[in-house]
CSV table of C-alpha atoms and ligand atoms in Angstrom, one decimal:
chain,number,residue,atom,x,y,z
A,1237,MET,CA,14.2,38.2,42.4
A,1238,ASP,CA,10.0,39.4,42.5
A,1239,SER,CA,8.2,35.8,42.6
A,1240,THR,CA,5.6,36.3,39.9
A,1241,ILE,CA,8.6,36.7,37.8
A,1242,ALA,CA,10.7,33.3,38.9
A,1243,LYS,CA,6.8,31.6,38.4
A,1244,ILE,CA,6.2,33.8,35.2
A,1245,GLU,CA,9.7,32.1,34.3
A,1246,THR,CA,9.8,28.3,35.5
A,1247,LYS,CA,6.2,28.5,33.2
A,1248,ASN,CA,8.0,29.8,30.0
A,1249,VAL,CA,10.7,27.2,30.4
A,1250,VAL,CA,8.2,24.3,30.7
A,1251,ASN,CA,6.5,25.5,27.8
A,1252,LEU,CA,10.3,26.1,26.0
A,1253,LYS,CA,10.7,21.6,26.6
A,1254,ASN,CA,7.5,20.8,25.5
A,1255,TYR,CA,7.2,22.6,22.9
A,1256,LYS,CA,6.3,20.4,20.2
A,1257,LYS,CA,7.6,22.0,16.2
A,1258,LYS,CA,4.5,21.0,13.7
A,1259,VAL,CA,5.2,18.8,10.7
A,1260,PHE,CA,3.2,18.4,7.8
A,1261,ILE,CA,3.5,15.4,5.5
A,1262,GLU,CA,1.8,14.3,2.7
A,1263,THR,CA,2.1,11.2,0.8
A,1264,TYR,CA,1.9,10.3,-2.3
A,1265,GLY,CA,1.8,6.1,-4.5
A,1266,CYS,CA,1.0,3.0,-3.0
A,1267,GLN,CA,0.3,1.9,-0.1
A,1268,MET,CA,3.1,1.4,1.4
A,1269,ASN,CA,4.1,4.5,1.5
A,1270,PHE,CA,1.4,5.0,2.8
A,1271,ALA,CA,2.1,3.2,5.9
A,1272,ASP,CA,6.0,4.2,6.2
A,1273,SER,CA,4.5,7.2,6.1
A,1274,GLU,CA,2.3,6.4,9.5
A,1275,VAL,CA,6.2,5.2,10.5
A,1276,ILE,CA,7.6,8.4,10.1
A,1277,LEU,CA,5.5,10.3,12.4
A,1278,SER,CA,5.7,8.3,14.7
A,1279,ILE,CA,9.4,9.0,14.5
A,1280,LEU,CA,8.7,12.0,14.7
A,1281,LYS,CA,6.3,12.6,17.8
A,1282,ASN,CA,9.4,10.5,19.7
A,1283,ASN,CA,11.6,13.6,18.7
A,1284,LYS,CA,9.2,16.6,19.3
A,1285,TYR,CA,7.2,17.3,16.9
A,1286,LYS,CA,3.5,17.2,16.1
A,1287,ARG,CA,1.5,16.6,13.3
A,1288,CYS,CA,-0.6,20.1,11.1
A,1289,GLU,CA,-3.3,19.1,8.8
A,1290,ASN,CA,-2.1,23.5,7.0
A,1291,PRO,CA,1.0,23.7,5.3
A,1292,LEU,CA,0.7,26.7,6.3
A,1293,GLU,CA,1.3,26.6,9.6
A,1294,SER,CA,4.2,24.2,10.0
A,1295,ASP,CA,7.5,24.7,10.5
A,1296,LEU,CA,8.1,20.9,8.3
A,1297,ILE,CA,7.0,19.9,5.6
A,1298,LEU,CA,7.5,16.1,4.0
A,1299,ILE,CA,5.9,14.5,0.9
A,1300,ASN,CA,6.5,11.1,0.9
A,1301,THR,CA,6.7,10.7,-3.0
A,1302,CYS,CA,6.7,8.1,-6.1
A,1303,SER,CA,9.2,7.4,-9.0
A,1304,ILE,CA,6.9,4.4,-10.0
A,1305,ARG,CA,5.9,6.5,-13.0
A,1306,GLU,CA,7.2,9.1,-15.3
A,1307,LYS,CA,4.1,11.6,-13.4
A,1308,ALA,CA,4.3,10.6,-10.2
A,1309,GLU,CA,7.4,12.5,-10.8
A,1310,LEU,CA,6.5,15.1,-12.5
A,1311,ASN,CA,3.3,15.9,-9.7
A,1312,ILE,CA,6.2,16.2,-7.3
A,1313,ARG,CA,8.7,18.8,-8.5
A,1314,ARG,CA,5.3,20.6,-9.6
A,1315,LYS,CA,4.2,20.2,-6.3
A,1316,LEU,CA,7.5,21.8,-4.7
A,1317,ASN,CA,7.2,24.7,-6.7
A,1318,SER,CA,3.7,25.9,-5.2
A,1319,TYR,CA,6.2,25.6,-2.3
A,1320,LYS,CA,8.2,28.1,-3.1
A,1321,LYS,CA,6.5,31.2,-1.7
A,1322,LEU,CA,5.4,29.7,1.4
A,1323,LYS,CA,9.6,27.9,2.4
A,1324,LYS,CA,10.6,31.7,1.2
A,1325,GLU,CA,7.9,34.0,3.8
A,1326,ASN,CA,7.6,31.8,6.7
A,1327,LYS,CA,11.1,29.8,6.6
A,1328,THR,CA,9.3,26.3,6.2
A,1329,LYS,CA,12.1,23.6,5.5
A,1330,ILE,CA,10.9,20.9,3.4
A,1331,GLY,CA,12.1,17.4,3.3
A,1332,VAL,CA,11.4,15.2,0.4
A,1333,LEU,CA,10.8,11.7,1.4
A,1334,GLY,CA,10.4,8.0,0.0
A,1335,CYS,CA,11.3,6.4,-4.1
A,1336,MET,CA,11.7,9.0,-5.2
A,1337,ALA,CA,14.3,10.8,-3.1
A,1338,GLU,CA,16.3,7.4,-3.1
A,1339,ARG,CA,15.7,7.0,-7.0
A,1340,LEU,CA,18.2,10.9,-7.1
A,1341,LYS,CA,20.1,11.1,-3.8
A,1342,LYS,CA,21.4,14.2,-3.5
A,1343,LYS,CA,20.5,15.7,-8.1
A,1344,PHE,CA,17.3,16.5,-5.7
A,1345,LEU,CA,19.2,18.6,-3.6
A,1346,GLU,CA,21.4,19.3,-6.7
A,1347,GLU,CA,17.8,19.4,-8.9
A,1348,GLU,CA,15.1,21.3,-6.3
A,1349,LYS,CA,16.9,24.5,-4.6
A,1350,ILE,CA,13.5,24.5,-1.3
A,1351,VAL,CA,15.0,21.4,-0.2
A,1352,ASP,CA,16.4,21.3,2.6
A,1353,LEU,CA,16.4,17.6,3.5
A,1354,VAL,CA,16.4,13.6,1.2
A,1355,VAL,CA,16.0,10.9,3.8
A,1356,GLY,CA,15.7,7.4,1.4
A,1357,PRO,CA,13.2,4.8,2.8
A,1358,ASP,CA,14.8,2.9,5.1
A,1359,SER,CA,16.4,6.0,6.5
A,1360,TYR,CA,14.0,7.0,8.9
A,1361,ARG,CA,15.3,6.3,11.7
A,1362,ASP,CA,18.2,8.6,11.5
A,1363,LEU,CA,14.8,11.7,10.0
A,1364,PRO,CA,15.9,13.3,14.2
A,1365,ASN,CA,19.3,13.7,13.2
A,1366,LEU,CA,19.2,15.1,9.9
A,1367,LEU,CA,16.2,17.7,10.5
A,1368,ASN,CA,19.1,18.9,13.7
A,1369,LYS,CA,21.3,19.2,10.6
A,1370,VAL,CA,18.5,21.1,8.7
A,1371,ASP,CA,17.9,23.4,12.0
A,1372,ASN,CA,21.4,25.0,11.4
A,1373,ASN,CA,20.4,25.5,8.0
A,1374,GLU,CA,22.7,22.8,7.0
A,1375,LYS,CA,21.1,20.6,4.6
A,1376,ALA,CA,21.0,17.1,5.9
A,1377,ILE,CA,20.4,13.3,3.2
A,1378,ASN,CA,20.4,9.6,4.2
A,1379,VAL,CA,19.9,7.6,1.4
A,1380,LYS,CA,21.4,4.2,2.3
A,1381,LEU,CA,19.9,1.1,1.4
A,1382,SER,CA,19.6,-1.9,4.3
A,1383,LYS,CA,19.3,-5.8,3.6
A,1384,PHE,CA,17.8,-5.0,7.6
A,1385,GLU,CA,15.6,-2.6,8.4
A,1386,THR,CA,11.5,-3.7,8.9
A,1387,TYR,CA,10.1,-0.7,11.9
A,1388,GLU,CA,9.7,-3.1,13.1
A,1389,ARG,CA,8.9,-2.1,17.1
A,1390,ILE,CA,7.5,1.2,16.1
A,1391,ILE,CA,4.4,1.9,15.8
A,1392,PRO,CA,3.3,3.8,13.1
A,1393,GLU,CA,1.2,7.1,14.4
A,1394,ARG,CA,-2.1,6.1,12.9
A,1395,ILE,CA,-2.5,9.1,9.9
A,1396,ASP,CA,-6.2,10.3,8.2
A,1397,SER,CA,-7.5,6.7,10.2
A,1398,ASN,CA,-11.7,6.0,10.2
A,1399,MET,CA,-9.5,3.4,13.3
A,1400,ILE,CA,-11.5,0.6,11.7
A,1401,SER,CA,-8.2,-0.7,9.0
A,1402,ALA,CA,-5.2,-0.6,9.5
A,1403,PHE,CA,-1.7,-1.4,6.5
A,1404,VAL,CA,0.6,-3.8,8.8
A,1405,SER,CA,3.8,-3.7,6.8
A,1406,ILE,CA,5.2,-7.4,7.3
A,1407,THR,CA,7.9,-7.6,4.3
A,1408,ARG,CA,10.0,-4.4,2.7
A,1409,GLY,CA,11.5,-4.4,-0.7
A,1410,CYS,CA,11.6,-6.4,-4.2
A,1411,ASP,CA,14.2,-8.9,-5.1
A,1412,ASN,CA,12.2,-9.4,-8.9
A,1413,MET,CA,13.5,-7.3,-10.9
A,1414,CYS,CA,10.6,-6.8,-13.4
A,1415,THR,CA,12.1,-4.9,-15.9
A,1416,PHE,CA,10.2,-2.3,-16.1
A,1417,CYS,CA,10.6,-1.3,-11.9
A,1418,VAL,CA,12.2,1.4,-10.9
A,1419,VAL,CA,10.9,-1.1,-6.9
A,1420,PRO,CA,13.8,-2.9,-6.0
A,1421,PHE,CA,16.1,-0.2,-6.8
A,1422,THR,CA,14.8,2.4,-4.7
A,1423,ARG,CA,13.5,-0.1,-1.6
A,1424,GLY,CA,16.0,-2.6,-2.2
A,1425,ARG,CA,16.6,-5.9,-1.1
A,1426,GLU,CA,13.9,-7.7,0.1
A,1427,ARG,CA,13.3,-8.5,3.7
A,1428,SER,CA,10.9,-9.9,5.7
A,1429,ARG,CA,10.3,-8.6,9.9
A,1430,ASP,CA,9.5,-10.4,12.5
A,1431,PRO,CA,7.0,-11.9,13.4
A,1432,LYS,CA,6.7,-11.3,16.6
A,1433,SER,CA,6.2,-7.4,16.2
A,1434,ILE,CA,4.0,-7.2,13.5
A,1435,LEU,CA,1.4,-9.5,15.8
A,1436,ASN,CA,2.1,-7.9,18.6
A,1437,GLU,CA,1.5,-4.4,16.1
A,1438,ILE,CA,-2.0,-5.4,14.7
A,1439,HIS,CA,-2.9,-6.6,18.6
A,1440,LEU,CA,-2.8,-2.8,20.4
A,1441,LEU,CA,-5.3,-2.1,16.5
A,1442,GLU,CA,-7.9,-4.5,18.1
A,1443,LYS,CA,-7.5,-3.1,21.2
A,1444,LYS,CA,-7.7,0.4,19.7
A,1445,GLY,CA,-11.3,-1.4,18.1
A,1446,PHE,CA,-9.8,-1.5,14.5
A,1447,LYS,CA,-11.6,-5.0,13.0
A,1448,GLU,CA,-9.5,-5.4,10.0
A,1449,ILE,CA,-6.2,-4.9,8.5
A,1450,THR,CA,-4.2,-5.5,4.7
A,1451,LEU,CA,-0.8,-6.7,5.6
A,1452,LEU,CA,1.6,-4.9,3.3
A,1453,GLY,CA,4.1,-6.0,0.9
A,1454,GLN,CA,5.4,-6.1,-2.4
A,1455,ASN,CA,5.9,-9.5,-2.8
A,1456,VAL,CA,4.3,-10.9,0.7
A,1457,ASP,CA,4.1,-14.4,-0.9
A,1458,SER,CA,7.5,-14.1,0.0
A,1459,TYR,CA,7.4,-13.4,3.4
A,1460,LEU,CA,10.0,-15.7,5.5
A,1461,TRP,CA,11.6,-15.5,8.8
A,1462,TYR,CA,14.1,-17.7,11.0
A,1463,GLY,CA,13.7,-18.9,14.2
A,1464,GLY,CA,11.5,-19.1,17.2
A,1465,GLY,CA,10.7,-15.9,19.2
A,1466,LEU,CA,6.9,-16.8,19.4
A,1467,LYS,CA,5.6,-19.1,21.5
A,1468,LYS,CA,6.3,-17.7,24.8
A,1469,ASP,CA,3.7,-14.8,23.4
A,1470,PHE,CA,1.7,-16.1,21.0
A,1471,PRO,CA,1.3,-20.0,22.6
A,1472,LYS,CA,-2.4,-20.5,20.6
A,1473,ALA,CA,-1.5,-19.4,17.6
A,1474,LEU,CA,1.5,-22.3,16.9
A,1475,PRO,CA,1.5,-26.0,15.2
A,1476,LEU,CA,1.9,-28.4,17.7
A,1477,GLN,CA,5.3,-28.7,15.7
A,1478,ARG,CA,8.3,-27.1,16.3
A,1479,ARG,CA,8.7,-24.7,13.3
A,1480,THR,CA,12.8,-23.6,12.1
A,1481,SER,CA,11.2,-20.8,9.4
A,1482,LEU,CA,7.8,-19.5,9.3
A,1483,ARG,CA,6.3,-18.6,5.4
A,1484,PHE,CA,3.7,-16.8,4.9
A,1485,ASN,CA,0.6,-19.3,4.8
A,1486,ASN,CA,2.3,-20.1,8.7
A,1487,LEU,CA,1.8,-16.4,8.9
A,1488,LEU,CA,-1.3,-15.9,8.1
A,1489,GLU,CA,-2.2,-18.9,10.4
A,1490,ILE,CA,-0.6,-17.8,13.1
A,1491,ILE,CA,-2.7,-14.1,12.8
A,1492,ALA,CA,-6.5,-15.9,11.9
A,1493,LYS,CA,-6.5,-17.8,14.7
A,1494,GLU,CA,-4.6,-15.1,17.3
A,1495,LYS,CA,-7.6,-12.7,16.0
A,1496,PRO,CA,-10.2,-14.5,14.5
A,1497,LYS,CA,-13.3,-10.9,14.5
A,1498,MET,CA,-10.5,-9.0,12.7
A,1499,ARG,CA,-10.3,-9.3,8.7
A,1500,ILE,CA,-7.7,-9.8,7.2
A,1501,ARG,CA,-6.2,-9.1,3.2
A,1502,PHE,CA,-2.6,-8.8,2.0
A,1503,SER,CA,-1.8,-7.6,-0.5
A,1504,THR,CA,1.1,-8.3,-3.3
A,1505,SER,CA,0.6,-11.2,-4.3
A,1506,ASN,CA,3.0,-12.1,-7.0
A,1507,PRO,CA,1.9,-14.9,-9.3
A,1508,GLN,CA,5.0,-17.3,-9.2
A,1509,ASP,CA,5.0,-17.5,-5.7
A,1510,MET,CA,1.8,-18.4,-4.1
A,1511,SER,CA,1.6,-21.6,-3.5
A,1512,ASP,CA,-1.4,-23.6,-2.4
A,1513,GLU,CA,-0.8,-23.9,1.0
A,1514,VAL,CA,-1.3,-19.9,0.9
A,1515,ILE,CA,-5.1,-20.3,-0.6
A,1516,GLU,CA,-6.1,-23.0,1.2
A,1517,VAL,CA,-4.9,-21.3,4.2
A,1518,ILE,CA,-7.3,-17.8,2.7
A,1519,ALA,CA,-10.0,-21.1,1.6
A,1520,LYS,CA,-9.7,-22.1,5.4
A,1521,TYR,CA,-10.2,-19.7,7.4
A,1522,PRO,CA,-13.7,-17.3,7.6
A,1523,ASN,CA,-11.9,-14.1,8.8
A,1524,ILE,CA,-9.7,-14.4,5.6
A,1525,CYS,CA,-11.1,-12.1,2.9
A,1526,LYS,CA,-11.6,-14.2,0.0
A,1527,HIS,CA,-9.6,-11.6,-2.4
A,1528,ILE,CA,-6.4,-11.8,-4.3
A,1529,HIS,CA,-4.7,-8.9,-5.7
A,1530,LEU,CA,-2.8,-10.9,-7.9
A,1531,PRO,CA,-0.9,-8.5,-10.9
A,1532,VAL,CA,-0.3,-10.6,-14.7
A,1533,GLN,CA,1.2,-6.7,-16.2
A,1534,SER,CA,0.8,-8.6,-19.8
A,1535,GLY,CA,-1.0,-11.5,-21.5
A,1536,SER,CA,1.2,-12.5,-23.5
A,1537,ASN,CA,4.5,-15.2,-23.4
A,1538,LYS,CA,6.5,-12.5,-25.3
A,1539,ILE,CA,6.1,-9.9,-23.5
A,1540,LEU,CA,5.7,-11.2,-20.0
A,1541,LYS,CA,9.4,-12.6,-21.1
A,1542,LYS,CA,10.6,-9.7,-21.8
A,1543,MET,CA,9.3,-8.1,-18.3
A,1544,ASN,CA,11.1,-11.1,-16.0
A,1545,ARG,CA,8.4,-11.5,-14.8
A,1546,LEU,CA,8.4,-15.0,-13.8
A,1547,HIS,CA,5.5,-17.1,-14.7
A,1548,THR,CA,3.9,-17.8,-18.6
A,1549,LYS,CA,-0.1,-16.7,-18.6
A,1550,GLU,CA,-0.8,-21.0,-18.9
A,1551,GLU,CA,1.1,-20.4,-14.7
A,1552,TYR,CA,-1.3,-17.1,-14.8
A,1553,LEU,CA,-4.4,-19.2,-16.3
A,1554,THR,CA,-3.3,-22.5,-14.1
A,1555,LEU,CA,-3.0,-20.6,-10.4
A,1556,VAL,CA,-6.4,-18.3,-11.1
A,1557,GLU,CA,-8.7,-22.0,-12.2
A,1558,LYS,CA,-6.9,-23.6,-8.8
A,1559,ILE,CA,-8.2,-20.2,-6.6
A,1560,LYS,CA,-11.1,-20.6,-8.2
A,1561,ASN,CA,-11.7,-24.5,-7.3
A,1562,LYS,CA,-11.0,-23.9,-4.6
A,1563,ILE,CA,-12.5,-20.5,-2.9
A,1564,PRO,CA,-15.0,-20.7,-5.9
A,1565,SER,CA,-16.6,-17.1,-4.0
A,1566,CYS,CA,-13.2,-15.6,-4.4
A,1567,SER,CA,-12.2,-11.8,-6.1
A,1568,ILE,CA,-9.4,-11.1,-8.4
A,1569,SER,CA,-7.6,-7.8,-9.8
A,1570,HIS,CA,-5.0,-7.6,-11.7
A,1571,ASP,CA,-2.3,-4.7,-12.9
A,1572,LEU,CA,-1.6,-3.9,-16.7
A,1573,ILE,CA,1.1,-2.8,-18.6
A,1574,THR,CA,0.1,-1.9,-21.7
A,1575,GLY,CA,2.9,-0.4,-24.2
A,1576,PHE,CA,5.5,-2.2,-23.2
A,1577,PRO,CA,8.0,-2.2,-25.5
A,1578,SER,CA,8.0,-4.0,-28.4
A,1579,GLU,CA,4.3,-5.0,-27.7
A,1580,ASN,CA,2.9,-4.7,-31.0
A,1581,ASP,CA,-1.0,-5.3,-31.9
A,1582,GLU,CA,-1.0,-10.1,-31.6
A,1583,ASP,CA,0.5,-9.0,-27.8
A,1584,HIS,CA,-2.7,-6.2,-26.7
A,1585,LEU,CA,-4.3,-9.0,-27.9
A,1586,ASP,CA,-3.0,-11.8,-25.9
A,1587,THR,CA,-3.8,-9.1,-23.2
A,1588,LEU,CA,-7.7,-8.9,-24.2
A,1589,ASN,CA,-8.7,-12.3,-24.1
A,1590,LEU,CA,-7.1,-13.5,-20.9
A,1591,MET,CA,-8.6,-10.4,-19.4
A,1592,GLU,CA,-11.2,-12.2,-21.0
A,1593,THR,CA,-10.9,-15.9,-19.4
A,1594,VAL,CA,-10.9,-14.1,-16.1
A,1595,LYS,CA,-12.9,-11.3,-16.0
A,1596,TYR,CA,-11.9,-10.5,-13.1
A,1597,ASP,CA,-13.3,-8.0,-10.3
A,1598,TYR,CA,-11.7,-5.0,-10.5
A,1599,GLY,CA,-8.3,-3.7,-11.9
A,1600,TYR,CA,-4.4,-0.4,-12.0
A,1601,MET,CA,-4.3,-0.3,-15.9
A,1602,PHE,CA,-1.4,1.8,-17.2
A,1603,LYS,CA,0.8,3.0,-19.8
A,1604,TYR,CA,3.9,2.4,-19.9
A,1605,SER,CA,6.3,4.8,-18.4
A,1606,GLU,CA,10.4,4.5,-19.7
A,1607,ARG,CA,12.4,4.3,-16.2
A,1608,PRO,CA,15.6,5.6,-15.8
A,1609,GLY,CA,18.0,2.8,-14.6
A,1610,THR,CA,16.1,0.4,-15.0
A,1611,MET,CA,16.9,-3.1,-17.6
A,1612,ALA,CA,13.8,-2.0,-19.9
A,1613,GLU,CA,15.8,1.6,-20.3
A,1614,ARG,CA,18.9,0.5,-20.8
A,1615,LYS,CA,18.1,-2.3,-22.8
A,1616,PHE,CA,14.4,-1.6,-25.1
A,1617,THR,CA,13.7,1.1,-27.1
A,1618,ASP,CA,10.3,2.2,-25.8
A,1619,ASN,CA,8.4,2.6,-29.2
A,1620,VAL,CA,5.4,2.0,-28.8
A,1621,PRO,CA,4.4,5.4,-29.9
A,1622,MET,CA,1.5,7.4,-27.8
A,1623,GLU,CA,-1.5,7.3,-29.4
A,1624,ILE,CA,-1.4,3.5,-29.9
A,1625,LYS,CA,-0.6,3.7,-26.0
A,1626,ASN,CA,-3.9,5.7,-25.6
A,1627,LYS,CA,-5.7,3.3,-27.6
A,1628,ARG,CA,-4.6,0.2,-25.7
A,1629,LEU,CA,-5.1,1.9,-22.9
A,1630,ASN,CA,-8.7,2.2,-23.3
A,1631,GLU,CA,-9.4,-0.7,-24.4
A,1632,ILE,CA,-8.5,-2.6,-21.6
A,1633,ILE,CA,-10.5,-0.2,-19.3
A,1634,LEU,CA,-13.7,-0.5,-21.5
A,1635,LYS,CA,-12.9,-4.2,-20.6
A,1636,GLN,CA,-11.8,-4.2,-18.0
A,1637,LYS,CA,-15.7,-1.1,-16.5
A,1638,LYS,CA,-17.4,-4.5,-18.7
A,1639,HIS,CA,-16.2,-7.6,-16.4
A,1640,SER,CA,-16.9,-5.2,-12.9
A,1641,LEU,CA,-20.0,-4.4,-13.9
A,1642,PHE,CA,-20.6,-8.8,-15.1
A,1643,ARG,CA,-19.0,-9.8,-11.7
A,1644,ASN,CA,-21.6,-6.8,-9.6
A,1645,GLN,CA,-24.4,-7.7,-10.8
A,1646,GLN,CA,-23.9,-11.6,-9.9
A,1647,PHE,CA,-24.3,-10.3,-6.7
A,1648,LEU,CA,-27.0,-8.5,-7.2
A,1649,ASN,CA,-30.8,-9.8,-4.9
A,1650,LYS,CA,-27.7,-11.2,-2.4
A,1651,THR,CA,-27.4,-10.8,1.5
A,1652,LEU,CA,-24.1,-9.6,1.9
A,1653,CYS,CA,-20.9,-9.2,4.9
A,1654,VAL,CA,-20.3,-5.2,5.1
A,1655,LEU,CA,-18.0,-4.0,7.0
A,1656,ILE,CA,-19.1,0.0,7.9
A,1657,GLU,CA,-16.2,1.9,7.4
A,1658,LYS,CA,-17.6,4.9,6.6
A,1659,GLU,CA,-19.7,8.0,5.6
A,1660,SER,CA,-20.8,7.8,1.5
A,1661,LYS,CA,-18.4,10.4,-0.5
A,1662,LYS,CA,-21.8,10.5,-2.5
A,1663,SER,CA,-24.5,11.3,0.3
A,1664,ASN,CA,-23.6,11.3,4.3
A,1665,ASP,CA,-27.4,10.0,4.9
A,1666,PHE,CA,-24.9,6.9,3.1
A,1667,TRP,CA,-22.4,4.1,5.0
A,1668,SER,CA,-19.7,2.7,2.9
A,1669,GLY,CA,-17.9,-0.6,3.5
A,1670,ARG,CA,-16.8,-3.6,1.7
A,1671,THR,CA,-17.4,-6.6,1.3
A,1672,THR,CA,-14.8,-9.2,1.7
A,1673,GLN,CA,-13.8,-9.6,-1.8
A,1674,ASN,CA,-13.1,-6.5,-1.8
A,1675,THR,CA,-15.9,-4.2,-3.2
A,1676,VAL,CA,-17.7,-1.6,-2.3
A,1677,VAL,CA,-21.7,-0.9,-0.9
A,1678,VAL,CA,-23.9,1.6,0.1
A,1679,PHE,CA,-26.2,1.7,1.9
A,1680,PRO,CA,-28.2,3.8,3.6
A,1681,LYS,CA,-27.8,5.1,7.7
A,1682,LYS,CA,-30.3,3.4,9.6
A,1683,ASN,CA,-28.8,2.9,12.9
A,1684,PHE,CA,-25.5,1.4,12.5
A,1685,CYS,CA,-22.5,2.6,13.4
A,1686,PRO,CA,-18.9,2.4,10.9
A,1687,GLY,CA,-16.9,-0.9,12.7
A,1688,ASP,CA,-20.5,-2.8,12.3
A,1689,PHE,CA,-20.3,-5.8,10.2
A,1690,VAL,CA,-23.7,-6.0,9.0
A,1691,ASP,CA,-25.6,-7.9,6.2
A,1692,VAL,CA,-26.7,-5.4,3.1
A,1693,ARG,CA,-28.9,-7.2,0.7
A,1694,ILE,CA,-28.7,-5.8,-2.7
A,1695,GLU,CA,-30.3,-4.3,-4.8
A,1696,ASN,CA,-28.4,-1.6,-7.7
A,1697,CYS,CA,-24.8,-1.8,-8.8
A,1698,THR,CA,-22.8,-0.2,-10.9
A,1699,SER,CA,-19.5,-1.6,-12.6
A,1700,ALA,CA,-17.2,-0.2,-8.9
A,1701,THR,CA,-20.7,0.3,-7.0
A,1702,LEU,CA,-23.7,-1.9,-4.8
A,1703,ILE,CA,-25.8,0.2,-4.0
A,1704,GLY,CA,-28.3,-2.2,-0.4
A,1705,ASP,CA,-30.4,-2.5,2.4
A,1706,ALA,CA,-29.0,-3.2,5.4
A,1707,ILE,CA,-30.9,-5.3,7.7
A,1708,ARG,CA,-28.6,-6.1,10.4
A,1709,ILE,CA,-25.7,-6.7,12.7
A,1710,SER,CA,-23.5,-9.4,10.5
A,1711,LYS,CA,-22.7,-13.0,12.4
A,1712,ASP,CA,-19.7,-13.0,10.2
A,1713,ILE,CA,-17.1,-11.1,9.5
B,57,SAH,N1,4.6,-6.2,-6.3
B,57,SAH,C1,3.9,-4.9,-7.1
B,57,SAH,C2,3.4,-4.1,-8.1
B,57,SAH,C3,4.7,-2.4,-7.5
B,57,SAH,S1,3.9,-1.2,-8.2
B,57,SAH,C4,3.7,-6.4,-7.9
B,57,SAH,O1,3.7,-6.7,-7.3
B,57,SAH,O2,2.7,-6.2,-8.9
B,57,SAH,C5,2.8,-1.4,-9.9
B,57,SAH,C6,2.1,-1.5,-10.3
B,57,SAH,O3,2.7,-0.4,-11.0
B,57,SAH,C7,2.8,-2.5,-10.7
B,57,SAH,O4,2.6,-3.6,-10.5
B,57,SAH,C8,3.4,-2.6,-13.0
B,57,SAH,O5,1.7,-2.7,-13.1
B,57,SAH,C9,2.7,-0.6,-12.7
B,57,SAH,N2,4.5,-0.6,-12.4
B,57,SAH,C10,5.8,-0.5,-12.5
B,57,SAH,N3,5.8,0.0,-13.1
B,57,SAH,C11,5.8,1.5,-14.4
B,57,SAH,C12,6.0,1.7,-15.1
B,57,SAH,N4,7.9,1.5,-15.4
B,57,SAH,N5,5.4,1.7,-16.4
B,57,SAH,C13,3.5,1.5,-16.1
B,57,SAH,N6,3.2,0.8,-15.2
B,57,SAH,C14,4.0,0.3,-14.3
B,58,F3S,FE1,9.0,-3.8,-9.3
B,58,F3S,FE2,8.4,-7.0,-10.0
B,58,F3S,FE3,9.1,-5.5,-7.9
B,58,F3S,S1,6.4,-4.9,-10.7
B,58,F3S,S2,7.8,-4.2,-7.0
B,58,F3S,S3,10.3,-6.0,-9.6
B,58,F3S,S4,7.8,-8.1,-8.5
């Protein structure tokens, strides 16, 4: 054989061996889903896929879905529809992952002919096998939930990262069974991740130059790990006595001590699980951010009970007071649902009054959306008319805007430490970053860079943003 042909042929074999298929991944829903997409990409990267940013060029489109409200699901159905032409012309394979996949299971393959692959949140390690099937033009599905899967040891492949802040998942699933919520059904039982693998991930992030991490879970305060394993690798961080179990306050403290130059955030806290020890640890360490996301859902005890929230309005307010006493600078944000079954004007007024007492820094507000299979859907009638839901939602949004402005005004003429994250959306002459309270600050770039902690003098504000001038590199964090 001619030696040049032999060379070309060898080269082709090598190329084919190294050929990577292109995957386009899009994510809907909560931070947890965004963190999961990074795990998915890491699994695929080790299995001959590389990420691409244009669905038109991809061999595989993955949609990581959200089921939390009906509107989220409708958006995803619409998105699938928009891929019909692409699938026909390019033979692109389409996979649906995450909560909606878990909720609908096989029904998804039946209802949406365009879908080749359905994978629930605990089955991503099975993706390479499932994709082999898809490559053979078979439909593939795995929606098994696990009591143990935490994807530890999988180092997430960061997507669109600013290389400054990253999510680190510490628990999966939820055992709380709020009556309105589909999460316990789509994400399964609560389980905590091995602290050693959490610390390893944070360590790698720090080495890459990341400055901030957000510890993620549906309910981080109920983090619980039995057994040791930390002593050898992280001796500095361990308290002297031998531990038999590690709770959220212990985990926070270990990370805060081990990584004093990194900012630590966490979300979400459930009011009934937040312990005094957690509040003390937040107060003690300057690198643990002074912000707590503390969903309340309603200000009415009657509604809280029907929601199976395990706290009353009074207990919630006592907790808020405790936080503010121990950490006066701490910001508090919320989630609220309006129009839950049987919510009347008096219940709504209770919510408005609770907001007035707490004066939250910001919040996420939703109209109740009935979710199939939940206790609320099975036991209660969705009986608050849409126009009343809308009216109440507008009222709480308006009140929140007023309180956000009030909170932001407290920062006027003060100098705050800000971690620069990215260019401001409104102007490329400005940086955008956040304070320890999680308030967004924008300011002229000068010679500062993303990743710098800078002292910013606050000159102006809206209800959503502080506007200021960076005066120096900060000594704080
Ligand atoms: N784990 C978090 C919340 C998960 S879902 C927690 O502990 O609170 C995020 C928010 O979506 C919830 O806090 C709730 O306010 C909202 N939500 C959940 N189910 C909903 C539903 N059926 N209708 C409207 N909003 C809902
Ligand atoms: Fe949902 Fe309640 Fe858990 S809102 S995620 S069931 S704490």
